PDB file of C-alpha atoms in Angstrom:
ATOM      1  CA  MET A   1      84.904 207.153  43.778  1.00 93.00           C
ATOM      2  CA  HIS A   2      84.135 206.337  47.562  1.00 97.00           C
ATOM      3  CA  ARG A   3      84.052 209.267  49.542  1.00 98.00           C
ATOM      4  CA  VAL A   4      85.602 209.360  53.038  1.00 98.00           C
ATOM      5  CA  GLY A   5      84.738 211.876  55.593  1.00 98.00           C
ATOM      6  CA  VAL A   6      87.137 212.160  58.883  1.00 98.00           C
ATOM      7  CA  LEU A   7      85.821 214.043  61.950  1.00 98.00           C
ATOM      8  CA  ALA A   8      88.382 216.024  63.836  1.00 97.00           C
ATOM      9  CA  LEU A   9      87.097 217.168  67.280  1.00 95.00           C
ATOM     10  CA  ASP A  10      89.075 219.154  69.746  1.00 94.00           C
ATOM     11  CA  GLY A  11      91.983 217.567  71.097  1.00 95.00           C
ATOM     12  CA  VAL A  12      92.189 214.883  68.317  1.00 96.00           C
ATOM     13  CA  VAL A  13      95.163 212.488  68.471  1.00 95.00           C
ATOM     14  CA  PRO A  14      97.111 213.325  65.352  1.00 96.00           C
ATOM     15  CA  PHE A  15      98.333 209.810  64.587  1.00 96.00           C
ATOM     16  CA  GLU A  16      94.748 208.348  64.439  1.00 96.00           C
ATOM     17  CA  LEU A  17      93.613 211.325  62.331  1.00 97.00           C
ATOM     18  CA  ALA A  18      95.870 210.927  59.799  1.00 96.00           C
ATOM     19  CA  ILE A  19      95.478 207.187  59.147  1.00 97.00           C
ATOM     20  CA  PRO A  20      92.324 207.319  57.012  1.00 97.00           C
ATOM     21  CA  ALA A  21      93.946 209.740  54.611  1.00 97.00           C
ATOM     22  CA  ARG A  22      97.307 207.742  54.548  1.00 96.00           C
ATOM     23  CA  ILE A  23      95.609 204.416  54.081  1.00 97.00           C
ATOM     24  CA  PHE A  24      92.921 205.200  51.688  1.00 97.00           C
ATOM     25  CA  GLY A  25      94.931 207.671  49.841  1.00 96.00           C
ATOM     26  CA  ALA A  26      97.264 204.969  48.670  1.00 95.00           C
ATOM     27  CA  VAL A  27      94.624 203.051  46.950  1.00 96.00           C
ATOM     28  CA  HIS A  28      94.762 203.266  43.199  1.00 93.00           C
ATOM     29  CA  GLY A  29      92.866 201.584  40.381  1.00 90.00           C
ATOM     30  CA  ALA A  30      94.504 199.786  37.464  1.00 86.00           C
ATOM     31  CA  ALA A  31      94.950 203.041  35.667  1.00 90.00           C
ATOM     32  CA  GLY A  32      96.317 204.811  38.547  1.00 91.00           C
ATOM     33  CA  GLU A  33      93.112 206.638  39.408  1.00 94.00           C
ATOM     34  CA  PRO A  34      92.404 207.192  43.088  1.00 95.00           C
ATOM     35  CA  LEU A  35      89.715 204.909  44.444  1.00 96.00           C
ATOM     36  CA  TYR A  36      88.946 206.874  47.510  1.00 98.00           C
ATOM     37  CA  SER A  37      88.886 210.688  48.287  1.00 97.00           C
ATOM     38  CA  VAL A  38      89.275 211.740  51.736  1.00 98.00           C
ATOM     39  CA  VAL A  39      88.027 215.076  53.367  1.00 97.00           C
ATOM     40  CA  THR A  40      88.803 215.951  56.908  1.00 97.00           C
ATOM     41  CA  CYS A  41      86.296 218.343  58.912  1.00 97.00           C
ATOM     42  CA  SER A  42      85.409 219.696  62.129  1.00 97.00           C
ATOM     43  CA  PRO A  43      82.148 220.729  63.916  1.00 96.00           C
ATOM     44  CA  ASP A  44      82.185 224.377  62.413  1.00 96.00           C
ATOM     45  CA  GLY A  45      84.869 224.099  60.032  1.00 96.00           C
ATOM     46  CA  ARG A  46      87.575 225.903  62.205  1.00 96.00           C
ATOM     47  CA  PRO A  47      90.841 224.582  63.312  1.00 97.00           C
ATOM     48  CA  VAL A  48      90.875 222.244  66.088  1.00 96.00           C
ATOM     49  CA  ARG A  49      93.688 221.720  68.808  1.00 95.00           C
ATOM     50  CA  ALA A  50      95.466 218.779  68.607  1.00 95.00           C
ATOM     51  CA  ASP A  51      96.476 216.354  71.492  1.00 93.00           C
ATOM     52  CA  ALA A  52     100.108 217.909  71.010  1.00 92.00           C
ATOM     53  CA  ASP A  53     101.612 221.055  70.813  1.00 92.00           C
ATOM     54  CA  TYR A  54      99.748 222.406  67.801  1.00 94.00           C
ATOM     55  CA  GLU A  55      96.408 223.164  65.990  1.00 96.00           C
ATOM     56  CA  ILE A  56      95.068 221.651  62.664  1.00 96.00           C
ATOM     57  CA  ALA A  57      93.195 223.334  60.292  1.00 96.00           C
ATOM     58  CA  VAL A  58      90.478 221.428  58.280  1.00 95.00           C
ATOM     59  CA  ALA A  59      89.059 221.705  54.994  1.00 89.00           C
ATOM     60  CA  GLU A  60      85.378 221.704  55.671  1.00 96.00           C
ATOM     61  CA  ASP A  61      82.671 221.990  58.512  1.00 96.00           C
ATOM     62  CA  ALA A  62      80.255 218.996  59.695  1.00 96.00           C
ATOM     63  CA  SER A  63      77.888 219.385  56.781  1.00 97.00           C
ATOM     64  CA  VAL A  64      80.298 217.643  54.358  1.00 97.00           C
ATOM     65  CA  LEU A  65      79.540 214.621  56.018  1.00 97.00           C
ATOM     66  CA  ALA A  66      76.097 214.519  54.226  1.00 97.00           C
ATOM     67  CA  GLY A  67      77.738 213.777  51.102  1.00 97.00           C
ATOM     68  CA  VAL A  68      80.327 211.110  52.199  1.00 98.00           C
ATOM     69  CA  ASP A  69      79.714 207.147  52.041  1.00 98.00           C
ATOM     70  CA  THR A  70      82.006 206.498  55.088  1.00 98.00           C
ATOM     71  CA  VAL A  71      82.694 208.389  58.260  1.00 98.00           C
ATOM     72  CA  VAL A  72      85.637 207.988  60.606  1.00 98.00           C
ATOM     73  CA  ILE A  73      85.802 209.062  63.977  1.00 98.00           C
ATOM     74  CA  PRO A  74      89.157 209.156  65.510  1.00 97.00           C
ATOM     75  CA  PRO A  75      89.802 209.705  69.458  1.00 96.00           C
ATOM     76  CA  SER A  76      90.239 212.933  70.903  1.00 95.00           C
ATOM     77  CA  ARG A  77      90.266 214.668  74.398  1.00 90.00           C
ATOM     78  CA  ALA A  78      86.696 216.061  73.487  1.00 88.00           C
ATOM     79  CA  LEU A  79      85.583 212.337  73.987  1.00 91.00           C
ATOM     80  CA  ALA A  80      86.516 212.395  77.711  1.00 90.00           C
ATOM     81  CA  ALA A  81      82.955 213.545  78.834  1.00 87.00           C
ATOM     82  CA  ILE A  82      81.416 210.672  76.732  1.00 93.00           C
ATOM     83  CA  VAL A  83      84.009 208.162  78.005  1.00 93.00           C
ATOM     84  CA  GLU A  84      83.005 209.303  81.844  1.00 92.00           C
ATOM     85  CA  ASP A  85      79.269 209.443  81.627  1.00 93.00           C
ATOM     86  CA  GLY A  86      78.098 208.203  78.234  1.00 93.00           C
ATOM     87  CA  ARG A  87      76.322 211.464  77.391  1.00 91.00           C
ATOM     88  CA  LEU A  88      76.598 212.735  73.858  1.00 92.00           C
ATOM     89  CA  PRO A  89      77.249 216.481  73.655  1.00 90.00           C
ATOM     90  CA  ASP A  90      74.836 218.688  71.734  1.00 91.00           C
ATOM     91  CA  GLU A  91      77.498 219.639  69.286  1.00 90.00           C
ATOM     92  CA  LEU A  92      78.357 216.010  68.365  1.00 94.00           C
ATOM     93  CA  LEU A  93      74.322 215.328  68.087  1.00 94.00           C
ATOM     94  CA  LYS A  94      74.178 217.983  65.618  1.00 94.00           C
ATOM     95  CA  VAL A  95      77.157 216.570  63.655  1.00 95.00           C
ATOM     96  CA  LEU A  96      75.669 213.142  63.365  1.00 96.00           C
ATOM     97  CA  GLU A  97      72.426 214.491  62.271  1.00 94.00           C
ATOM     98  CA  CYS A  98      74.420 215.562  59.179  1.00 94.00           C
ATOM     99  CA  ILE A  99      75.066 211.859  58.429  1.00 97.00           C
ATOM    100  CA  ARG A 100      72.721 210.209  55.679  1.00 95.00           C
ATOM    101  CA  PRO A 101      71.222 207.097  56.783  1.00 94.00           C
ATOM    102  CA  GLY A 102      73.185 204.011  55.323  1.00 94.00           C
ATOM    103  CA  THR A 103      76.331 205.799  55.738  1.00 97.00           C
ATOM    104  CA  ARG A 104      79.352 203.316  56.737  1.00 97.00           C
ATOM    105  CA  MET A 105      80.404 204.211  60.181  1.00 98.00           C
ATOM    106  CA  VAL A 106      83.990 203.566  61.272  1.00 98.00           C
ATOM    107  CA  ALA A 107      85.314 204.450  64.926  1.00 98.00           C
ATOM    108  CA  ILE A 108      89.061 204.308  65.859  1.00 97.00           C
ATOM    109  CA  CYS A 109      89.720 203.669  69.619  1.00 96.00           C
ATOM    110  CA  THR A 110      87.466 205.821  71.808  1.00 95.00           C
ATOM    111  CA  GLY A 111      85.468 206.902  68.827  1.00 96.00           C
ATOM    112  CA  ALA A 112      83.593 203.710  69.711  1.00 97.00           C
ATOM    113  CA  PHE A 113      81.754 205.731  72.593  1.00 97.00           C
ATOM    114  CA  VAL A 114      80.423 208.169  70.203  1.00 97.00           C
ATOM    115  CA  LEU A 115      78.906 205.585  68.038  1.00 97.00           C
ATOM    116  CA  ALA A 116      77.703 203.775  71.340  1.00 97.00           C
ATOM    117  CA  ALA A 117      76.237 207.116  72.911  1.00 96.00           C
ATOM    118  CA  ALA A 118      74.296 207.780  69.756  1.00 96.00           C
ATOM    119  CA  GLY A 119      72.684 204.008  70.054  1.00 96.00           C
ATOM    120  CA  MET A 120      74.533 202.859  66.739  1.00 97.00           C
ATOM    121  CA  LEU A 121      76.163 200.118  68.518  1.00 97.00           C
ATOM    122  CA  ASP A 122      72.996 198.780  70.446  1.00 96.00           C
ATOM    123  CA  HIS A 123      73.004 194.655  70.241  1.00 95.00           C
ATOM    124  CA  ARG A 124      76.034 194.846  68.187  1.00 94.00           C
ATOM    125  CA  PRO A 125      79.722 193.582  68.573  1.00 94.00           C
ATOM    126  CA  ALA A 126      82.252 196.190  68.997  1.00 95.00           C
ATOM    127  CA  THR A 127      85.811 196.949  70.302  1.00 95.00           C
ATOM    128  CA  THR A 128      87.870 199.998  71.570  1.00 96.00           C
ATOM    129  CA  HIS A 129      91.198 200.257  73.351  1.00 94.00           C
ATOM    130  CA  TRP A 130      91.580 197.560  75.820  1.00 90.00           C
ATOM    131  CA  ARG A 131      92.041 200.130  78.729  1.00 92.00           C
ATOM    132  CA  GLU A 132      88.590 201.471  77.850  1.00 94.00           C
ATOM    133  CA  ALA A 133      86.863 198.318  76.966  1.00 94.00           C
ATOM    134  CA  ALA A 134      85.405 197.708  80.453  1.00 94.00           C
ATOM    135  CA  GLN A 135      84.180 201.512  80.695  1.00 96.00           C
ATOM    136  CA  LEU A 136      82.426 200.997  77.264  1.00 96.00           C
ATOM    137  CA  GLN A 137      80.682 197.905  78.600  1.00 96.00           C
ATOM    138  CA  ARG A 138      79.500 199.286  81.810  1.00 95.00           C
ATOM    139  CA  LEU A 139      77.954 202.383  80.255  1.00 96.00           C
ATOM    140  CA  PHE A 140      76.426 200.892  77.085  1.00 97.00           C
ATOM    141  CA  THR A 141      75.114 197.282  78.409  1.00 96.00           C
ATOM    142  CA  THR A 142      73.794 196.368  75.101  1.00 96.00           C
ATOM    143  CA  VAL A 143      76.750 196.589  73.246  1.00 96.00           C
ATOM    144  CA  ARG A 144      78.654 193.293  72.823  1.00 94.00           C
ATOM    145  CA  VAL A 145      82.313 194.442  73.586  1.00 94.00           C
ATOM    146  CA  ASP A 146      85.101 192.246  72.694  1.00 91.00           C
ATOM    147  CA  PRO A 147      88.281 193.615  74.395  1.00 88.00           C
ATOM    148  CA  ASN A 148      90.516 190.979  72.825  1.00 83.00           C
ATOM    149  CA  VAL A 149      90.280 191.827  69.027  1.00 85.00           C
ATOM    150  CA  LEU A 150      92.310 194.646  66.995  1.00 89.00           C
ATOM    151  CA  PHE A 151      88.846 195.442  65.114  1.00 92.00           C
ATOM    152  CA  VAL A 152      85.266 194.407  64.714  1.00 92.00           C
ATOM    153  CA  ASP A 153      83.589 194.684  61.173  1.00 91.00           C
ATOM    154  CA  ASP A 154      79.880 194.551  61.560  1.00 92.00           C
ATOM    155  CA  GLY A 155      78.856 195.337  58.084  1.00 91.00           C
ATOM    156  CA  ASP A 156      77.962 199.095  58.159  1.00 95.00           C
ATOM    157  CA  VAL A 157      79.629 199.796  61.424  1.00 96.00           C
ATOM    158  CA  LEU A 158      83.345 199.125  62.172  1.00 96.00           C
ATOM    159  CA  THR A 159      85.279 199.643  65.397  1.00 96.00           C
ATOM    160  CA  SER A 160      88.868 199.209  66.176  1.00 95.00           C
ATOM    161  CA  ALA A 161      91.222 199.093  69.114  1.00 93.00           C
ATOM    162  CA  GLY A 162      93.716 201.937  69.849  1.00 88.00           C
ATOM    163  CA  ALA A 163      96.529 203.713  67.878  1.00 85.00           C
ATOM    164  CA  ALA A 164      97.664 201.215  65.187  1.00 90.00           C
ATOM    165  CA  ALA A 165      94.960 199.098  65.181  1.00 92.00           C
ATOM    166  CA  GLY A 166      93.339 201.974  63.073  1.00 95.00           C
ATOM    167  CA  VAL A 167      95.533 200.927  60.449  1.00 95.00           C
ATOM    168  CA  ASP A 168      94.649 197.439  60.642  1.00 92.00           C
ATOM    169  CA  LEU A 169      90.865 198.437  60.064  1.00 95.00           C
ATOM    170  CA  CYS A 170      91.523 200.788  57.266  1.00 96.00           C
ATOM    171  CA  VAL A 171      93.610 198.142  55.318  1.00 93.00           C
ATOM    172  CA  HIS A 172      90.835 195.545  56.186  1.00 91.00           C
ATOM    173  CA  ILE A 173      88.370 197.988  54.615  1.00 94.00           C
ATOM    174  CA  VAL A 174      90.232 198.455  51.599  1.00 94.00           C
ATOM    175  CA  ARG A 175      90.464 194.494  51.361  1.00 90.00           C
ATOM    176  CA  ARG A 176      86.647 194.241  51.731  1.00 89.00           C
ATOM    177  CA  ASP A 177      85.975 196.951  49.087  1.00 92.00           C
ATOM    178  CA  HIS A 178      88.565 195.744  46.682  1.00 90.00           C
ATOM    179  CA  GLY A 179      90.308 192.557  47.652  1.00 86.00           C
ATOM    180  CA  SER A 180      93.276 191.165  49.152  1.00 82.00           C
ATOM    181  CA  ALA A 181      95.547 191.922  46.024  1.00 83.00           C
ATOM    182  CA  VAL A 182      94.695 195.535  46.462  1.00 89.00           C
ATOM    183  CA  ALA A 183      94.982 195.763  50.181  1.00 88.00           C
ATOM    184  CA  ASN A 184      98.395 193.917  49.944  1.00 86.00           C
ATOM    185  CA  GLU A 185      99.803 196.583  47.561  1.00 89.00           C
ATOM    186  CA  VAL A 186      98.497 199.468  49.785  1.00 91.00           C
ATOM    187  CA  ALA A 187      99.927 197.637  53.048  1.00 88.00           C
ATOM    188  CA  ARG A 188     103.166 197.527  50.944  1.00 86.00           C
ATOM    189  CA  ALA A 189     103.226 200.998  50.054  1.00 89.00           C
ATOM    190  CA  CYS A 190     102.439 202.313  53.512  1.00 90.00           C
ATOM    191  CA  VAL A 191     105.203 199.892  54.993  1.00 86.00           C
ATOM    192  CA  VAL A 192     102.644 198.160  57.280  1.00 85.00           C
ATOM    193  CA  PRO A 193     101.694 194.422  57.438  1.00 77.00           C
ATOM    194  CA  PRO A 194      98.466 193.555  55.436  1.00 75.00           C
ATOM    195  CA  TRP A 195      97.292 191.429  58.303  1.00 70.00           C
ATOM    196  CA  ARG A 196      98.362 191.185  62.220  1.00 70.00           C
ATOM    197  CA  ASP A 197      98.050 187.826  63.941  1.00 61.00           C
ATOM    198  CA  GLY A 198      96.150 187.611  67.424  1.00 57.00           C
ATOM    199  CA  GLY A 199      94.409 190.747  69.171  1.00 61.00           C
ATOM    200  CA  GLN A 200      94.736 193.179  71.834  1.00 65.00           C
ATOM    201  CA  ALA A 201      95.545 190.264  74.482  1.00 54.00           C
ATOM    202  CA  GLN A 202      99.242 190.562  73.369  1.00 49.00           C
ATOM    203  CA  PHE A 203      99.402 194.270  74.174  1.00 55.00           C
ATOM    204  CA  ILE A 204      97.775 194.249  77.664  1.00 49.00           C
ATOM    205  CA  ARG A 205     100.259 194.367  80.688  1.00 47.00           C
ATOM    206  CA  LEU A 206     100.006 191.389  82.660  1.00 42.00           C
ATOM    207  CA  PRO A 207     102.169 189.689  85.423  1.00 46.00           C
ATOM    208  CA  VAL A 208     105.404 188.584  83.887  1.00 42.00           C
ATOM    209  CA  PRO A 209     105.513 184.771  83.818  1.00 43.00           C
ATOM    210  CA  ALA A 210     108.528 182.595  84.686  1.00 44.00           C
ATOM    211  CA  PRO A 211     111.376 182.711  82.098  1.00 43.00           C
ATOM    212  CA  SER A 212     110.937 180.214  79.374  1.00 45.00           C
ATOM    213  CA  THR A 213     113.106 178.936  76.440  1.00 48.00           C
ATOM    214  CA  GLY A 214     111.122 180.860  73.826  1.00 58.00           C
ATOM    215  CA  GLY A 215     107.880 182.026  72.265  1.00 79.00           C
ATOM    216  CA  THR A 216     105.775 180.614  69.336  1.00 87.00           C
ATOM    217  CA  ALA A 217     107.014 182.903  66.544  1.00 84.00           C
ATOM    218  CA  ALA A 218     109.219 180.350  64.838  1.00 88.00           C
ATOM    219  CA  THR A 219     106.491 177.682  65.236  1.00 92.00           C
ATOM    220  CA  ARG A 220     104.066 179.997  63.822  1.00 90.00           C
ATOM    221  CA  ALA A 221     106.125 180.706  60.839  1.00 88.00           C
ATOM    222  CA  TRP A 222     106.904 177.133  60.162  1.00 92.00           C
ATOM    223  CA  ALA A 223     103.035 176.423  60.284  1.00 92.00           C
ATOM    224  CA  LEU A 224     102.489 179.271  57.897  1.00 90.00           C
ATOM    225  CA  GLU A 225     104.668 177.518  55.146  1.00 90.00           C
ATOM    226  CA  ARG A 226     102.563 174.151  55.836  1.00 92.00           C
ATOM    227  CA  LEU A 227      98.988 175.323  56.001  1.00 93.00           C
ATOM    228  CA  GLY A 228      97.910 172.614  53.218  1.00 93.00           C
ATOM    229  CA  GLU A 229      99.367 169.704  55.371  1.00 92.00           C
ATOM    230  CA  PRO A 230      97.474 167.888  58.110  1.00 90.00           C
ATOM    231  CA  LEU A 231      98.881 170.055  61.241  1.00 93.00           C
ATOM    232  CA  THR A 232      97.825 168.862  64.716  1.00 94.00           C
ATOM    233  CA  LEU A 233      98.433 170.589  68.000  1.00 94.00           C
ATOM    234  CA  THR A 234     100.965 167.567  68.788  1.00 95.00           C
ATOM    235  CA  ALA A 235     102.903 168.534  65.763  1.00 94.00           C
ATOM    236  CA  LEU A 236     102.996 172.200  66.659  1.00 95.00           C
ATOM    237  CA  ALA A 237     104.231 171.448  70.068  1.00 94.00           C
ATOM    238  CA  ALA A 238     106.927 168.941  68.731  1.00 95.00           C
ATOM    239  CA  HIS A 239     108.218 171.849  66.580  1.00 94.00           C
ATOM    240  CA  ALA A 240     108.309 174.317  69.553  1.00 91.00           C
ATOM    241  CA  ARG A 241     109.733 171.310  71.719  1.00 92.00           C
ATOM    242  CA  VAL A 242     107.095 171.943  74.372  1.00 93.00           C
ATOM    243  CA  SER A 243     104.186 170.160  75.588  1.00 94.00           C
ATOM    244  CA  VAL A 244     100.831 170.892  74.027  1.00 94.00           C
ATOM    245  CA  ARG A 245      99.676 172.580  77.287  1.00 94.00           C
ATOM    246  CA  THR A 246     102.612 174.687  77.265  1.00 93.00           C
ATOM    247  CA  LEU A 247     102.286 175.554  73.718  1.00 93.00           C
ATOM    248  CA  SER A 248      98.494 176.417  74.375  1.00 93.00           C
ATOM    249  CA  ARG A 249      99.379 178.772  77.171  1.00 90.00           C
ATOM    250  CA  ARG A 250     102.102 180.562  75.078  1.00 89.00           C
ATOM    251  CA  PHE A 251      99.737 181.080  72.195  1.00 89.00           C
ATOM    252  CA  ARG A 252      97.243 182.690  74.502  1.00 85.00           C
ATOM    253  CA  ASP A 253      99.826 184.770  75.917  1.00 80.00           C
ATOM    254  CA  GLU A 254     101.328 186.034  72.573  1.00 80.00           C
ATOM    255  CA  VAL A 255      98.402 185.967  70.122  1.00 80.00           C
ATOM    256  CA  GLY A 256      95.297 185.994  72.483  1.00 79.00           C
ATOM    257  CA  MET A 257      94.033 182.843  71.299  1.00 86.00           C
ATOM    258  CA  SER A 258      94.508 179.194  71.052  1.00 91.00           C
ATOM    259  CA  PRO A 259      96.720 177.360  68.500  1.00 93.00           C
ATOM    260  CA  GLY A 260      93.831 175.807  66.924  1.00 93.00           C
ATOM    261  CA  GLN A 261      92.072 179.044  66.545  1.00 91.00           C
ATOM    262  CA  TRP A 262      95.031 180.887  65.265  1.00 91.00           C
ATOM    263  CA  LEU A 263      95.575 177.989  62.658  1.00 93.00           C
ATOM    264  CA  ALA A 264      91.839 178.113  61.756  1.00 92.00           C
ATOM    265  CA  GLY A 265      92.326 181.744  61.063  1.00 89.00           C
ATOM    266  CA  GLN A 266      95.128 181.638  58.855  1.00 91.00           C
ATOM    267  CA  ARG A 267      93.764 178.864  56.879  1.00 93.00           C
ATOM    268  CA  ILE A 268      90.782 181.020  56.370  1.00 91.00           C
ATOM    269  CA  GLU A 269      93.062 183.935  54.979  1.00 87.00           C
ATOM    270  CA  ARG A 270      94.775 181.516  52.975  1.00 90.00           C
ATOM    271  CA  ALA A 271      91.768 180.200  51.298  1.00 92.00           C
ATOM    272  CA  ARG A 272      90.172 183.974  50.861  1.00 88.00           C
ATOM    273  CA  HIS A 273      93.539 184.956  48.818  1.00 87.00           C
ATOM    274  CA  LEU A 274      93.235 181.827  46.794  1.00 90.00           C
ATOM    275  CA  LEU A 275      89.640 182.452  46.082  1.00 90.00           C
ATOM    276  CA  GLU A 276      90.270 185.907  45.148  1.00 85.00           C
ATOM    277  CA  THR A 277      93.339 185.405  42.921  1.00 86.00           C
ATOM    278  CA  THR A 278      92.973 182.020  41.323  1.00 89.00           C
ATOM    279  CA  ASP A 279      90.528 179.973  39.168  1.00 90.00           C
ATOM    280  CA  TRP A 280      91.156 176.750  41.092  1.00 94.00           C
ATOM    281  CA  PRO A 281      88.222 174.541  41.941  1.00 95.00           C
ATOM    282  CA  ILE A 282      86.976 174.922  45.522  1.00 96.00           C
ATOM    283  CA  ASP A 283      88.304 171.596  46.297  1.00 95.00           C
ATOM    284  CA  LEU A 284      91.666 172.338  45.292  1.00 95.00           C
ATOM    285  CA  VAL A 285      91.385 175.707  47.192  1.00 95.00           C
ATOM    286  CA  ALA A 286      90.306 173.677  50.151  1.00 95.00           C
ATOM    287  CA  HIS A 287      93.313 171.514  49.913  1.00 95.00           C
ATOM    288  CA  HIS A 288      95.935 174.099  49.852  1.00 94.00           C
ATOM    289  CA  ALA A 289      94.463 176.143  52.736  1.00 94.00           C
ATOM    290  CA  GLY A 290      94.410 173.014  54.754  1.00 95.00           C
ATOM    291  CA  PHE A 291      90.889 172.366  55.210  1.00 95.00           C
ATOM    292  CA  GLY A 292      90.912 169.069  53.082  1.00 92.00           C
ATOM    293  CA  THR A 293      87.733 168.853  51.383  1.00 94.00           C
ATOM    294  CA  GLY A 294      85.407 171.730  49.652  1.00 94.00           C
ATOM    295  CA  THR A 295      82.725 170.954  52.432  1.00 95.00           C
ATOM    296  CA  SER A 296      85.032 171.545  55.040  1.00 95.00           C
ATOM    297  CA  LEU A 297      85.943 174.923  53.515  1.00 95.00           C
ATOM    298  CA  ARG A 298      82.319 175.837  53.001  1.00 94.00           C
ATOM    299  CA  GLN A 299      81.596 175.325  56.683  1.00 94.00           C
ATOM    300  CA  HIS A 300      84.606 177.245  58.031  1.00 92.00           C
ATOM    301  CA  LEU A 301      84.249 180.308  55.539  1.00 89.00           C
ATOM    302  CA  HIS A 302      80.583 180.563  56.102  1.00 88.00           C
ATOM    303  CA  SER A 303      80.997 180.506  59.569  1.00 86.00           C
ATOM    304  CA  ALA A 304      84.036 183.253  59.233  1.00 83.00           C
ATOM    305  CA  VAL A 305      82.578 185.686  56.642  1.00 79.00           C
ATOM    306  CA  GLY A 306      78.938 184.446  56.163  1.00 81.00           C
ATOM    307  CA  VAL A 307      79.068 183.304  52.758  1.00 83.00           C
ATOM    308  CA  SER A 308      80.053 180.455  50.627  1.00 90.00           C
ATOM    309  CA  PRO A 309      83.422 180.232  48.631  1.00 92.00           C
ATOM    310  CA  GLN A 310      81.592 180.615  45.383  1.00 91.00           C
ATOM    311  CA  VAL A 311      79.809 183.948  46.474  1.00 87.00           C
ATOM    312  CA  TYR A 312      82.956 185.123  47.958  1.00 84.00           C
ATOM    313  CA  ARG A 313      84.907 184.628  44.659  1.00 86.00           C
ATOM    314  CA  ARG A 314      82.156 186.120  42.814  1.00 81.00           C
ATOM    315  CA  THR A 315      81.936 189.239  45.151  1.00 73.00           C
ATOM    316  CA  PHE A 316      85.628 189.892  45.015  1.00 70.00           C
ATOM    317  CA  ARG A 317      86.100 189.165  41.256  1.00 65.00           C
ATOM    318  CA  SER A 318      83.244 191.775  40.728  1.00 56.00           C
ATOM    319  CA  ALA A 319      85.174 194.135  42.799  1.00 52.00           C
ATOM    320  CA  ALA A 320      88.449 193.588  41.114  1.00 51.00           C
ATOM    321  CA  GLU A 321      86.796 194.096  37.601  1.00 53.00           C
ATOM    322  CA  LEU A 322      85.305 197.302  38.610  1.00 44.00           C
ATOM    323  CA  THR A 323      88.756 198.744  39.607  1.00 49.00           C
ATOM    324  CA  ALA A 324      90.579 197.289  36.598  1.00 49.00           C
TER     325      ALA A 324
END
């Protein structure tokens, strides 16, 4: 069983604190057995004040983190000093010293500042809440901050944007550990989407544009039903009844990326699902995902996740067999 430790600091935000237990607690194997155990701790094992009108009693002190496989750091008011000047308090430094090398580190929202202050994000990609992204970059210049994405997976270190993006990240971790079928069941049980389009750009307050005749939601839904077809920007624009230029602008406003980037991402997700759930030949998977040829799928999948279709299928088939 994979062990997850969640660190509650003074002033912790209850919503983000609860995400790991809610998502990972919903993951079960074929026989109904839990695949994760989640324990919540504070630095000294004492209750912490929430960012609300109550306290939270925890089960353990930070020494429990020495025996877990994944550590999650949600946001809290206690991180305000780090966000302000980038210095890691002695109390937090002692907590991090409890964690074994090789433990997977996960930060939700401004939890990324803890990882950055500890040097865990040096020369690595990361994200945080869009409001704090510029400050993260200013304080930690070697971190490759991406303020537009909902989360960043850099292998053993993962970071997310604020609030509900922590849900996206935890569902992604389940998908990475156990495959899309398990992650989809978890998302269904928790009544959350298994995957959200776009990034933080869609949530950043921008000057309101001139009124238009509509957004791209209908065209995106139309395209998702036709991923295996040769969809062009002209075809997408024709469906939306706008020019290619207008379509591109609306896509960037609504989902934070160009139509081509969005379409490529959806096709990658379709291909990953088919690789995990079917025995189809690679060329057939490529056809149904809209890549045309196996060669094209190999290039796109390697660019997106760093492995070939064969390796990806073998990895997730192995994960499925372990949980069966």
